[in-house]
Short mmCIF file of C-alpha atoms in Angstrom, two decimals:
data_model
loop_
_atom_site.label_atom_id
_atom_site.label_comp_id
_atom_site.label_asym_id
_atom_site.label_seq_id
_atom_site.Cartn_x
_atom_site.Cartn_y
_atom_site.Cartn_z
CA MET A 276 -29.29 5.91 -11.94
CA PHE A 277 -32.88 4.94 -11.31
CA ILE A 278 -34.38 4.14 -7.94
CA LYS A 279 -35.26 0.68 -9.23
CA LYS A 280 -31.55 -0.18 -9.21
CA ALA A 281 -30.84 1.28 -5.79
CA MET A 282 -33.92 0.24 -3.82
CA THR A 283 -34.41 -2.77 -1.57
CA SER A 284 -37.13 -4.88 -3.17
CA LYS A 285 -37.88 -7.28 -0.36
CA VAL A 286 -39.68 -4.97 2.03
CA ILE A 287 -41.05 -5.89 5.41
CA SER A 288 -44.30 -4.05 6.03
CA ILE A 289 -47.01 -3.90 8.70
CA ASP A 290 -50.71 -2.98 8.83
CA ILE A 291 -52.43 -0.32 10.90
CA GLU A 292 -53.38 -2.78 13.65
CA THR A 293 -49.78 -3.93 14.31
CA GLU A 294 -48.84 -3.18 17.92
CA ILE A 295 -45.76 -1.02 18.23
CA ILE A 296 -44.01 -3.52 20.49
CA LYS A 297 -44.29 -5.97 17.60
CA ALA A 298 -43.07 -3.34 15.12
CA HIS A 299 -40.11 -2.68 17.38
CA GLU A 300 -39.28 -6.39 17.44
CA ILE A 301 -39.43 -6.58 13.64
CA MET A 302 -37.06 -3.63 13.28
CA THR A 303 -34.53 -4.99 15.77
CA LYS A 304 -34.60 -8.50 14.33
CA ASN A 305 -34.12 -7.30 10.74
CA ASN A 306 -31.82 -4.35 11.49
CA ILE A 307 -34.11 -1.87 9.72
CA ARG A 308 -35.42 1.55 10.64
CA HIS A 309 -38.50 1.99 8.45
CA LEU A 310 -41.72 0.01 8.22
CA PRO A 311 -44.24 0.98 5.55
CA VAL A 312 -47.84 0.58 6.70
CA LEU A 313 -50.08 -1.02 4.05
CA ASP A 314 -53.82 -1.42 3.61
CA LYS A 315 -55.40 -4.64 2.44
CA ASP A 316 -54.69 -3.74 -1.23
CA ASN A 317 -50.96 -3.38 -0.59
CA LYS A 318 -51.21 0.39 -0.87
CA VAL A 319 -48.95 2.57 1.26
CA ILE A 320 -50.98 4.49 3.85
CA GLY A 321 -48.33 5.24 6.43
CA MET A 322 -44.76 4.90 7.63
CA VAL A 323 -43.42 3.97 11.06
CA THR A 324 -39.80 4.74 11.86
CA ASP A 325 -37.65 3.63 14.78
CA ARG A 326 -37.80 7.22 15.97
CA ASP A 327 -41.63 7.14 16.07
CA ILE A 328 -41.42 4.03 18.22
CA ARG A 329 -38.81 5.47 20.57
CA SER A 330 -40.97 8.55 21.06
CA ALA A 331 -44.00 6.42 21.94
CA MET A 332 -42.09 4.08 24.22
CA PRO A 333 -40.25 5.66 27.18
CA PHE A 334 -36.74 4.18 27.35
CA ASN A 335 -36.81 3.34 31.06
CA LEU A 336 -39.69 0.88 30.93
CA SER A 337 -39.09 -2.74 31.87
CA LYS A 338 -39.75 -5.48 29.33
CA LYS A 339 -43.04 -6.28 31.07
CA GLU A 340 -44.15 -2.66 31.09
CA LYS A 341 -43.30 -2.39 27.39
CA GLN A 342 -45.57 -5.38 26.72
CA ASN A 343 -48.41 -3.36 28.26
CA ILE A 344 -48.11 -0.55 25.74
CA LYS A 345 -51.02 -1.08 23.45
CA PHE A 346 -50.33 1.64 20.88
CA LYS A 347 -50.79 0.46 17.35
CA ALA A 348 -49.19 1.49 14.09
CA LYS A 349 -52.18 3.69 13.27
CA ASP A 350 -51.57 5.70 16.46
CA ILE A 351 -47.99 6.69 15.71
CA MET A 352 -47.49 6.38 11.95
CA THR A 353 -46.91 9.27 9.58
CA GLU A 354 -49.97 9.21 7.37
CA ASN A 355 -49.59 9.59 3.62
CA PRO A 356 -45.80 9.63 3.78
CA TYR A 357 -43.55 10.91 1.00
CA THR A 358 -43.15 8.19 -1.59
CA ILE A 359 -41.15 7.86 -4.78
CA SER A 360 -41.56 6.03 -8.06
CA SER A 361 -39.16 3.29 -9.10
CA LEU A 362 -38.56 5.28 -12.27
CA ALA A 363 -37.47 8.37 -10.36
CA THR A 364 -33.72 8.93 -10.11
CA ILE A 365 -31.28 8.76 -7.22
CA GLN A 366 -30.88 12.52 -7.54
CA ASP A 367 -34.66 12.89 -6.97
CA ALA A 368 -34.47 10.75 -3.86
CA LEU A 369 -31.47 12.63 -2.49
CA LEU A 370 -33.14 16.00 -2.88
CA LEU A 371 -36.45 14.77 -1.46
CA ILE A 372 -34.75 13.19 1.54
CA GLN A 373 -32.62 16.26 2.18
CA LYS A 374 -35.50 18.72 1.79
CA ASN A 375 -37.89 16.87 4.07
CA LYS A 376 -35.31 15.60 6.57
CA ILE A 377 -36.40 11.99 6.30
CA GLY A 378 -34.41 8.77 6.34
CA GLY A 379 -36.18 6.65 3.75
CA LEU A 380 -38.90 6.52 1.12
CA PRO A 381 -41.35 3.78 0.17
CA VAL A 382 -41.12 3.09 -3.57
CA VAL A 383 -44.58 2.77 -5.14
CA ASP A 384 -46.19 2.15 -8.53
CA GLU A 385 -48.78 4.42 -10.16
CA ASN A 386 -51.48 2.93 -7.89
CA ASN A 387 -49.50 3.66 -4.75
CA LYS A 388 -48.79 -0.04 -4.27
CA LEU A 389 -45.53 -0.86 -2.51
CA LYS A 390 -42.64 -1.95 -4.77
CA GLY A 391 -39.66 -1.38 -2.55
CA ILE A 392 -37.98 0.97 -0.12
CA VAL A 393 -35.04 3.29 -0.58
CA SER A 394 -33.17 4.47 2.49
CA VAL A 395 -30.21 6.72 3.10
CA ARG A 396 -28.16 3.53 3.44
CA ASP A 397 -29.16 2.42 -0.08
CA LEU A 398 -28.24 5.83 -1.45
CA LEU A 399 -24.86 5.67 0.26
CA SER A 400 -24.17 2.34 -1.47
CA SER A 401 -25.05 3.98 -4.78
CA PHE A 402 -22.69 6.83 -4.01
CA ILE A 403 -19.84 4.47 -3.19
CA ASN A 404 -20.50 2.92 -6.59
CA VAL A 405 -20.54 6.31 -8.32
CA LEU A 406 -17.28 7.36 -6.62
CA GLY A 407 -15.71 4.10 -7.74
CA ILE A 408 -14.09 3.58 -4.33
CA GLY A 409 -15.21 -0.02 -4.02
CA GLU A 410 -12.38 -0.91 -6.41
CA PRO A 411 -8.62 -0.51 -5.90
CA GLY A 412 -7.39 2.82 -7.21
CA THR A 413 -5.43 6.04 -6.74
CA LEU A 414 -6.73 9.60 -6.58
CA LEU A 415 -5.22 12.16 -8.93
CA GLY A 416 -5.91 15.88 -8.42
CA LEU A 417 -5.29 18.37 -11.22
CA VAL A 418 -5.85 22.08 -11.72
CA LEU A 419 -7.32 22.90 -15.11
CA GLU A 420 -8.19 26.12 -16.85
CA GLU A 421 -11.90 26.61 -17.25
CA LYS A 422 -11.89 26.16 -21.00
CA ILE A 423 -13.78 23.79 -23.20
CA GLY A 424 -11.85 20.66 -24.07
CA GLN A 425 -9.48 20.63 -21.07
CA LEU A 426 -10.79 17.40 -19.62
CA LYS A 427 -10.60 15.69 -22.99
CA LYS A 428 -6.84 16.23 -23.14
CA ILE A 429 -6.46 14.60 -19.73
CA VAL A 430 -8.70 11.69 -20.62
CA ASP A 431 -6.69 11.16 -23.81
CA VAL A 432 -3.47 10.82 -21.81
CA ILE A 433 -5.11 8.46 -19.34
CA THR A 434 -6.36 6.38 -22.25
CA GLU A 435 -2.88 6.36 -23.77
CA PHE A 436 -1.62 4.68 -20.57
CA LYS A 437 -4.52 2.19 -20.73
CA ILE A 438 -5.82 3.20 -17.32
CA SER A 439 -9.50 2.87 -16.41
CA MET A 440 -11.29 5.60 -14.47
CA GLY A 441 -13.44 4.88 -11.42
CA SER A 442 -14.87 8.39 -11.22
CA VAL A 443 -14.27 12.03 -12.14
CA LEU A 444 -15.25 14.91 -9.86
CA VAL A 445 -14.97 18.56 -10.80
CA ALA A 446 -14.91 21.32 -8.18
CA ARG A 447 -14.28 25.06 -7.99
CA TYR A 448 -10.71 26.20 -7.33
CA GLN A 449 -9.63 29.20 -5.24
CA GLU A 450 -8.35 30.98 -8.36
CA GLU A 451 -10.91 32.33 -10.78
CA ASN A 452 -11.24 30.67 -14.17
CA LYS A 453 -9.76 27.47 -12.84
CA ARG A 454 -11.26 24.13 -11.91
CA VAL A 455 -9.87 21.31 -9.90
CA VAL A 456 -10.51 17.81 -11.17
CA PHE A 457 -10.24 14.69 -9.04
CA ILE A 458 -9.89 11.53 -11.08
CA TYR A 459 -10.04 8.17 -9.34
CA LEU A 460 -7.79 5.92 -11.41
CA LEU A 461 -8.18 2.17 -11.16
CA THR A 462 -4.43 1.54 -11.00
CA ASN A 463 -1.43 1.56 -8.73
CA ASN A 464 0.81 2.67 -11.58
CA VAL A 465 0.49 6.46 -11.67
CA ILE A 466 4.14 7.50 -11.99
CA PRO A 467 4.40 7.60 -15.82
CA LEU A 468 1.03 9.35 -16.09
CA LYS A 469 1.97 12.00 -13.53
CA LYS A 470 5.28 12.60 -15.31
CA LYS A 471 3.57 13.05 -18.65
CA LEU A 472 0.98 15.43 -17.24
CA LYS A 473 3.72 17.54 -15.63
CA VAL A 474 5.62 17.67 -18.93
CA MET A 475 2.41 18.83 -20.61
CA GLY A 476 2.33 21.71 -18.12
CA TYR A 477 -0.47 20.60 -15.82
CA THR A 478 -0.40 21.34 -12.11
CA LEU A 479 -0.95 18.35 -9.86
CA ILE A 480 -2.54 19.55 -6.68
CA ASP A 481 -1.13 18.89 -3.28
CA PRO A 482 -4.04 17.03 -1.67
CA ILE A 483 -3.37 18.40 1.79
CA SER A 484 -3.35 22.07 0.79
CA TRP A 485 -6.61 21.44 -1.02
CA TYR A 486 -8.36 19.74 1.87
CA ILE A 487 -7.05 21.98 4.66
CA MET B 602 26.48 -15.71 16.82
CA LYS B 603 23.53 -16.43 14.62
CA LYS B 604 23.54 -14.52 11.38
CA THR B 605 20.82 -12.56 9.68
CA GLY B 606 19.40 -14.36 6.66
CA PHE B 607 19.28 -12.73 3.23
CA LEU B 608 17.08 -14.31 0.61
CA PHE B 609 18.15 -13.16 -2.82
CA ASP B 610 18.20 -14.89 -6.18
CA LYS B 611 18.93 -13.47 -9.62
CA ARG B 612 16.03 -15.57 -10.87
CA PHE B 613 13.65 -13.21 -9.02
CA MET B 614 14.49 -10.80 -11.83
CA LEU B 615 13.06 -13.11 -14.48
CA HIS B 616 9.58 -11.70 -13.83
CA LYS B 617 9.56 -8.83 -16.31
CA THR B 618 7.19 -5.92 -16.79
CA SER B 619 7.08 -3.16 -19.42
CA SER B 620 9.13 0.02 -19.51
CA PHE B 621 6.23 2.06 -18.11
CA HIS B 622 5.93 -0.18 -15.08
CA PRO B 623 7.50 0.75 -11.74
CA GLU B 624 7.82 -2.83 -10.43
CA ILE B 625 10.93 -3.77 -12.43
CA PRO B 626 13.84 -6.21 -11.97
CA LYS B 627 16.27 -3.30 -11.47
CA ARG B 628 14.70 -2.74 -8.04
CA LEU B 629 16.32 -5.95 -6.86
CA SER B 630 19.73 -5.20 -8.38
CA ALA B 631 19.63 -1.83 -6.62
CA ILE B 632 18.84 -3.53 -3.31
CA TYR B 633 21.59 -6.11 -3.79
CA GLN B 634 24.16 -3.50 -4.75
CA GLY B 635 23.36 -1.42 -1.69
CA ILE B 636 23.96 -4.40 0.59
CA GLU B 637 26.99 -5.72 -1.28
CA GLN B 638 28.79 -2.39 -1.62
CA SER B 639 28.50 -1.77 2.10
CA GLY B 640 30.43 -4.98 2.71
CA LEU B 641 27.53 -6.67 4.50
CA ILE B 642 27.41 -9.87 2.46
CA PRO B 643 29.97 -11.83 4.60
CA GLU B 644 27.87 -11.05 7.66
CA LEU B 645 24.75 -12.56 6.12
CA PHE B 646 23.47 -16.10 5.77
CA LEU B 647 22.71 -16.23 2.05
CA ILE B 648 19.58 -18.03 0.95
CA LYS B 649 18.50 -18.82 -2.61
CA GLY B 650 15.00 -19.16 -4.00
CA GLU B 651 13.45 -22.55 -4.54
CA LYS B 652 10.20 -23.67 -6.05
CA ALA B 653 7.42 -23.86 -3.48
CA GLU B 654 5.16 -26.87 -3.35
CA LEU B 655 1.69 -25.99 -4.61
CA LYS B 656 0.09 -27.20 -1.38
CA TRP B 657 1.54 -24.18 0.42
CA ILE B 658 0.25 -21.71 -2.17
CA GLU B 659 -3.13 -23.40 -1.82
CA THR B 660 -3.27 -22.58 1.89
CA VAL B 661 -4.12 -19.04 0.75
CA HIS B 662 -5.15 -19.07 -2.92
CA ASP B 663 -7.89 -20.90 -4.82
CA LYS B 664 -6.69 -23.76 -7.02
CA ASN B 665 -8.42 -22.24 -10.04
CA TYR B 666 -6.80 -18.88 -9.49
CA ILE B 667 -3.35 -20.48 -9.32
CA LYS B 668 -4.07 -22.41 -12.50
CA ASN B 669 -5.32 -19.31 -14.32
CA PHE B 670 -2.20 -17.40 -13.33
CA LYS B 671 0.01 -20.27 -14.52
CA ASP B 672 -1.90 -20.55 -17.82
CA ALA B 673 -1.74 -16.79 -18.45
CA CYS B 674 2.06 -16.87 -18.02
CA PHE B 675 2.65 -20.00 -20.06
CA LYS B 676 0.48 -18.62 -22.85
CA SER B 677 2.68 -15.48 -22.83
CA LYS B 678 -0.18 -13.14 -21.93
CA GLU B 679 0.98 -9.62 -21.13
CA THR B 680 -1.29 -8.98 -18.17
CA PHE B 681 -3.26 -10.99 -15.61
CA GLN B 682 -6.71 -9.85 -14.45
CA SER B 683 -5.86 -6.11 -14.68
CA PRO B 684 -3.60 -3.91 -16.83
CA ASP B 685 -1.60 -3.18 -13.63
CA ASN B 686 -0.53 -6.80 -13.35
CA GLN B 687 1.97 -7.21 -16.13
CA ILE B 688 3.43 -10.68 -16.60
CA CYS B 689 5.79 -12.66 -18.81
CA THR B 690 6.31 -16.38 -19.42
CA ASP B 691 8.53 -16.63 -16.32
CA SER B 692 6.28 -14.76 -13.87
CA TYR B 693 4.55 -17.84 -12.46
CA GLU B 694 7.80 -19.71 -11.89
CA THR B 695 9.39 -16.63 -10.33
CA ALA B 696 6.47 -16.25 -7.95
CA LEU B 697 6.86 -19.91 -6.93
CA LEU B 698 10.60 -19.40 -6.37
CA ALA B 699 9.91 -16.42 -4.13
CA VAL B 700 7.42 -18.31 -1.96
CA GLY B 701 9.71 -21.35 -1.75
CA GLY B 702 12.62 -19.13 -0.73
CA ILE B 703 10.54 -17.56 2.03
CA ILE B 704 9.50 -21.01 3.26
CA LYS B 705 13.17 -22.07 3.37
CA THR B 706 13.97 -18.88 5.30
CA ILE B 707 11.26 -19.68 7.84
CA ASP B 708 12.66 -23.19 8.31
CA LEU B 709 16.10 -21.72 9.01
CA ILE B 710 14.63 -19.41 11.62
CA MET B 711 12.55 -22.10 13.27
CA GLN B 712 15.55 -24.48 13.30
CA ASN B 713 17.50 -21.75 15.09
CA ASN B 714 20.08 -21.32 12.33
CA ILE B 715 19.33 -17.63 11.87
CA ASN B 716 17.61 -15.04 14.02
CA ASN B 717 15.96 -12.91 11.46
CA ALA B 718 15.99 -12.43 7.70
CA PHE B 719 15.34 -10.05 4.85
CA CYS B 720 13.69 -11.65 1.83
CA ALA B 721 14.37 -9.51 -1.26
CA VAL B 722 11.78 -11.14 -3.50
CA ARG B 723 9.75 -10.32 -6.57
CA PRO B 724 6.90 -10.25 -7.40
CA PRO B 725 5.52 -8.57 -4.27
CA GLY B 726 2.50 -10.04 -2.53
CA HIS B 727 0.49 -8.00 -0.02
CA HIS B 728 -2.25 -6.81 -2.44
CA ALA B 729 -3.04 -10.32 -3.72
CA GLU B 730 -6.31 -11.74 -2.45
CA LYS B 731 -7.49 -15.34 -2.39
CA ALA B 732 -8.54 -15.29 -6.03
CA LYS B 733 -7.49 -11.87 -7.23
CA ALA B 734 -4.21 -10.38 -8.42
CA ILE B 735 -4.03 -6.71 -7.50
CA GLY B 736 -1.37 -3.99 -7.65
CA PHE B 737 1.51 -6.06 -9.16
CA CYS B 738 0.91 -8.92 -6.67
CA TYR B 739 0.03 -12.53 -7.57
CA PHE B 740 0.79 -14.78 -4.60
CA ASN B 741 0.44 -13.24 -1.17
CA ASN B 742 3.93 -14.15 0.05
CA ILE B 743 3.45 -12.99 3.63
CA ALA B 744 0.06 -14.66 4.03
CA ILE B 745 1.46 -17.96 2.77
CA ALA B 746 4.39 -17.53 5.18
CA ALA B 747 1.94 -17.10 8.07
CA LYS B 748 -0.07 -20.17 7.08
CA TYR B 749 3.13 -22.20 6.71
CA LEU B 750 4.28 -21.20 10.18
CA GLN B 751 0.97 -22.26 11.66
CA ILE B 752 0.68 -25.57 9.83
CA LYS B 753 4.31 -26.73 9.65
CA TRP B 754 5.70 -25.18 12.83
CA ASN B 755 2.59 -25.05 14.97
CA ILE B 756 3.01 -21.33 15.69
CA LYS B 757 -0.21 -19.98 17.15
CA ASN B 758 0.05 -16.22 17.23
CA ILE B 759 1.59 -14.43 14.30
CA GLY B 760 2.12 -10.70 14.06
CA ILE B 761 2.27 -8.99 10.68
CA ILE B 762 3.55 -5.43 10.34
CA ASP B 763 3.09 -3.77 6.96
CA PHE B 764 4.86 -0.46 6.39
CA ASP B 765 4.60 -0.38 2.61
CA VAL B 766 3.03 2.96 1.69
CA HIS B 767 0.01 1.15 0.28
CA HIS B 768 -2.39 -0.77 2.49
CA GLY B 769 -2.02 -4.55 2.27
CA ASN B 770 -5.62 -5.19 1.33
CA GLY B 771 -4.86 -8.80 0.40
CA THR B 772 -3.23 -9.70 3.70
CA GLN B 773 -5.99 -7.97 5.65
CA ASN B 774 -8.67 -9.68 3.60
CA ILE B 775 -7.13 -13.13 4.09
CA PHE B 776 -6.84 -12.80 7.88
CA GLU B 777 -9.64 -10.40 8.82
CA ARG B 778 -11.70 -13.23 10.37
CA ASP B 779 -8.70 -14.90 12.01
CA PRO B 780 -7.85 -14.04 15.64
CA THR B 781 -4.52 -15.91 15.44
CA VAL B 782 -2.97 -13.37 13.06
CA PHE B 783 -2.67 -9.74 14.12
CA TYR B 784 -2.30 -7.49 11.08
CA TYR B 785 -1.04 -3.94 11.54
CA SER B 786 -0.57 -1.56 8.63
CA ILE B 787 0.63 2.03 8.42
CA HIS B 788 0.11 3.57 4.98
CA GLU B 789 -0.98 6.58 2.98
CA HIS B 790 -4.64 7.40 3.54
CA PRO B 791 -6.92 5.32 1.29
CA SER B 792 -8.85 8.35 0.02
CA PHE B 793 -5.65 9.39 -1.78
CA ALA B 794 -3.62 6.27 -2.38
CA PHE B 795 -3.98 2.80 -3.80
CA PRO B 796 -5.77 0.50 -3.12
CA GLY B 797 -8.44 2.53 -1.28
CA THR B 798 -8.68 0.28 1.79
CA GLY B 799 -7.14 0.32 5.27
CA ARG B 800 -9.35 2.90 6.89
CA GLU B 801 -9.10 3.61 10.58
CA PHE B 802 -12.39 1.84 11.32
CA GLU B 803 -11.39 -1.49 9.74
CA TYR B 804 -10.70 -3.65 12.79
CA GLY B 805 -11.37 -7.13 11.39
CA GLU B 806 -14.55 -9.15 11.13
CA GLU B 807 -16.43 -11.60 13.33
CA LYS B 808 -13.94 -13.66 15.43
CA GLY B 809 -11.12 -11.60 14.00
CA TYR B 810 -12.53 -8.29 15.23
CA GLY B 811 -9.76 -6.41 17.01
CA PHE B 812 -7.00 -8.34 15.25
CA THR B 813 -6.63 -5.88 12.38
CA LEU B 814 -5.30 -2.38 13.03
CA ASN B 815 -4.78 0.36 10.48
CA SER B 816 -2.98 3.69 10.77
CA PRO B 817 -3.81 5.72 7.64
CA VAL B 818 -1.62 8.79 7.19
CA LEU B 819 -2.56 11.85 5.18
CA PRO B 820 -0.25 12.89 2.33
CA GLY B 821 2.76 14.96 3.31
CA GLN B 822 2.61 14.19 7.01
CA GLY B 823 6.01 12.55 7.05
CA ASP B 824 8.21 11.34 9.88
CA SER B 825 6.50 12.92 12.88
CA LYS B 826 3.07 11.42 12.15
CA TYR B 827 4.55 7.99 11.42
CA MET B 828 6.52 8.06 14.66
CA GLU B 829 3.48 9.14 16.64
CA LEU B 830 1.25 6.41 15.19
CA ILE B 831 3.84 3.69 15.56
CA LYS B 832 4.26 4.61 19.23
CA ASN B 833 0.55 4.98 19.93
CA ASP B 834 -1.00 2.30 17.68
CA MET B 835 1.53 -0.31 16.67
CA VAL B 836 3.52 -0.80 19.86
CA PRO B 837 0.51 -1.12 22.24
CA GLY B 838 -1.23 -3.38 19.68
CA PHE B 839 1.61 -5.86 19.72
CA GLU B 840 2.04 -5.56 23.49
CA ARG B 841 -1.51 -6.84 23.80
CA PHE B 842 -1.16 -9.55 21.15
CA LYS B 843 2.30 -10.92 22.02
CA PRO B 844 3.17 -12.56 18.68
CA GLU B 845 5.41 -15.63 18.67
CA ILE B 846 7.01 -14.40 15.44
CA ILE B 847 6.86 -11.19 13.45
CA LEU B 848 6.50 -11.02 9.70
CA VAL B 849 7.10 -7.66 8.05
CA SER B 850 5.76 -6.43 4.73
CA THR B 851 8.63 -4.08 3.93
CA GLY B 852 7.94 -1.33 1.43
CA PHE B 853 10.31 1.57 0.85
CA ASP B 854 7.79 3.57 -1.18
CA ALA B 855 6.82 6.05 1.54
CA HIS B 856 10.24 7.67 1.01
CA MET B 857 10.24 11.36 0.04
CA ASP B 858 12.05 10.59 -3.21
CA ASP B 859 9.67 7.80 -4.23
CA GLU B 860 7.18 9.13 -6.75
CA MET B 861 4.71 6.44 -5.86
CA SER B 862 3.44 8.33 -2.83
CA ASP B 863 3.19 11.71 -1.13
CA ILE B 864 3.98 10.64 2.44
CA MET B 865 7.53 12.14 2.48
CA LEU B 866 9.36 9.89 4.94
CA SER B 867 13.06 10.46 5.48
CA THR B 868 15.69 7.72 5.17
CA LYS B 869 16.29 8.07 8.89
CA CYS B 870 12.64 7.38 9.69
CA PHE B 871 12.75 4.04 7.87
CA SER B 872 15.60 3.02 10.17
CA TRP B 873 13.69 4.21 13.22
CA ILE B 874 10.63 2.15 12.18
CA MET B 875 12.74 -0.98 11.78
CA GLU B 876 14.32 -0.43 15.19
CA GLN B 877 10.88 -0.28 16.80
CA ILE B 878 9.84 -3.49 15.04
CA ILE B 879 13.02 -5.25 16.21
CA LYS B 880 12.29 -4.14 19.79
CA ILE B 881 8.87 -5.80 19.62
CA ALA B 882 10.38 -8.97 18.15
CA ASP B 883 12.99 -9.02 20.92
CA LYS B 884 10.41 -8.52 23.64
CA TYR B 885 7.73 -10.97 22.55
CA SER B 886 8.89 -13.14 19.68
CA ASN B 887 12.26 -14.47 20.80
CA SER B 888 13.75 -12.07 18.18
CA ARG B 889 12.21 -14.10 15.36
CA LEU B 890 11.49 -11.80 12.46
CA VAL B 891 11.11 -12.25 8.70
CA SER B 892 11.03 -9.12 6.55
CA ILE B 893 9.58 -9.61 3.07
CA LEU B 894 9.97 -7.03 0.31
CA GLU B 895 6.84 -5.43 -1.10
CA GLY B 896 7.14 -2.01 -2.83
CA GLY B 897 9.76 0.72 -3.11
CA TYR B 898 10.43 2.12 -6.54
CA CYS B 899 13.06 4.83 -6.26
CA LEU B 900 16.15 3.16 -7.72
CA LYS B 901 18.35 5.94 -6.39
CA ARG B 902 17.23 5.40 -2.78
CA LEU B 903 16.71 1.63 -2.64
CA PRO B 904 20.42 0.72 -2.11
CA GLU B 905 20.74 2.89 0.98
CA LEU B 906 17.32 1.96 2.40
CA ALA B 907 17.96 -1.77 1.95
CA LYS B 908 21.46 -1.47 3.40
CA ASN B 909 20.13 0.30 6.50
CA HIS B 910 17.29 -2.19 6.86
CA VAL B 911 19.65 -5.15 6.84
CA SER B 912 22.31 -3.49 9.05
CA ILE B 913 19.72 -2.87 11.73
CA MET B 914 18.82 -6.55 11.68
CA ILE B 915 22.51 -7.58 11.88
CA ASN B 916 23.40 -5.05 14.56
CA CYS B 917 20.49 -6.04 16.75
CA ALA B 918 21.83 -9.58 16.78
CA LYS B 919 25.28 -8.21 17.73
CA ASP B 920 23.80 -6.02 20.47
CA ARG B 921 22.05 -8.99 21.99
CA ILE B 922 25.37 -10.84 22.22
CA LYS B 923 26.95 -7.78 23.85
CA ASP B 924 24.12 -7.59 26.37
CA LYS B 925 24.66 -11.22 27.35
CA VAL B 926 28.41 -10.69 27.81
#
């Protein structure tokens, strides 16, 4: 999936002269944690996070004392922050975020102009979508031999029972040459499918022994 | 002595599904046989189904949704909204009969004719949302029952206990913003079982925050975990809420012989759960309790489980008389 589909398009931004008390207010009011800093051409020149603000604003100050803090965005922002293109993929964003230990990325066009923002929260929503768990379903765990065509046989049986799949995850199993497959089935009616798979000789995994 | 009500009607078996479907009419015959063969029928106040007025269904479901469901049945469609929801020409009428029967049961309780009742109805209801049929459910029977109690009988605080092995997403969804209905569910963990909701951190929304409580249980954890959670979550929850009546979504599908789940409850544990629920009803709800059938698919076990369920309700009424004497 591309970033364009996962990003938030309506982005609230600030300029370098914005006072941090104001930036803090904007974040609290809008329940956001990242504010891209733009120049007059809408180009991204910095990023201010809630953490930057907390670091610049001691927690024990009174409201009045906070008003006296005259730091501006330019004093605390990360200059030339990591950015990502709207045509990059979610995988790109995940790896970039993980590698650089950041919480969000401004999405920019080829001229570095702001197009959106993608945060860890947006990526989580995408993951919920990929896992299919936003829809009612049942998890089925199976042990398969690591041979070409194994999954096809399973999918054929699922299709025979007219069941839709929300997601399929494949993981290593403790025994060599075996894989465990978790299929999220969009149904409550798994009994006939399980019976058929058992008759075909497949091992359904005990979820608890797998997880513990 | 007031009897325990038993809502049962052969017409509830007119809603038919295919041979690969677990929610079949035979479930009800198994339940009836279990109760009849134990000689319990003379001790019960027998109630038949009757067609509910649409206005009561509309307290929960959108008019368009109801119409679409009716049309799908009358046009002899095989499914409604999802391949899981198999229907036949009679499904709509059967669903109306079930709701009407439950409404009649509530009237009998509120008029003091019976203490408590078991409603052996089909189709089940707790997955059905306002405009969505899910997991074999079309009309949310228990949600309509709660609305009826509030509107017709002016009951303010209603407690719902759902021990079907699947979370009652529909019931939760309908009442999650409503502080007058406390919904408690114990079920197989949503990462493993249908429908994928009912996580520990779902407490309700807005004004209803704190009036939804979920106890998800990991597969295979069986009796001891259920007993622990019922003692530590359910009982204190209802002690705080003090419901004026208790409605129960009764599902027998957490049983160790039911292939629908991996929870592995024993027959004995089902009885223990029901005893705890009755204690709450006795303490806070003037013993008023309506149990409504949801799931439970093991035809071999259903007779015994239903018989035990109903005997506990009957015996509690007897015990109360003894206590007074």
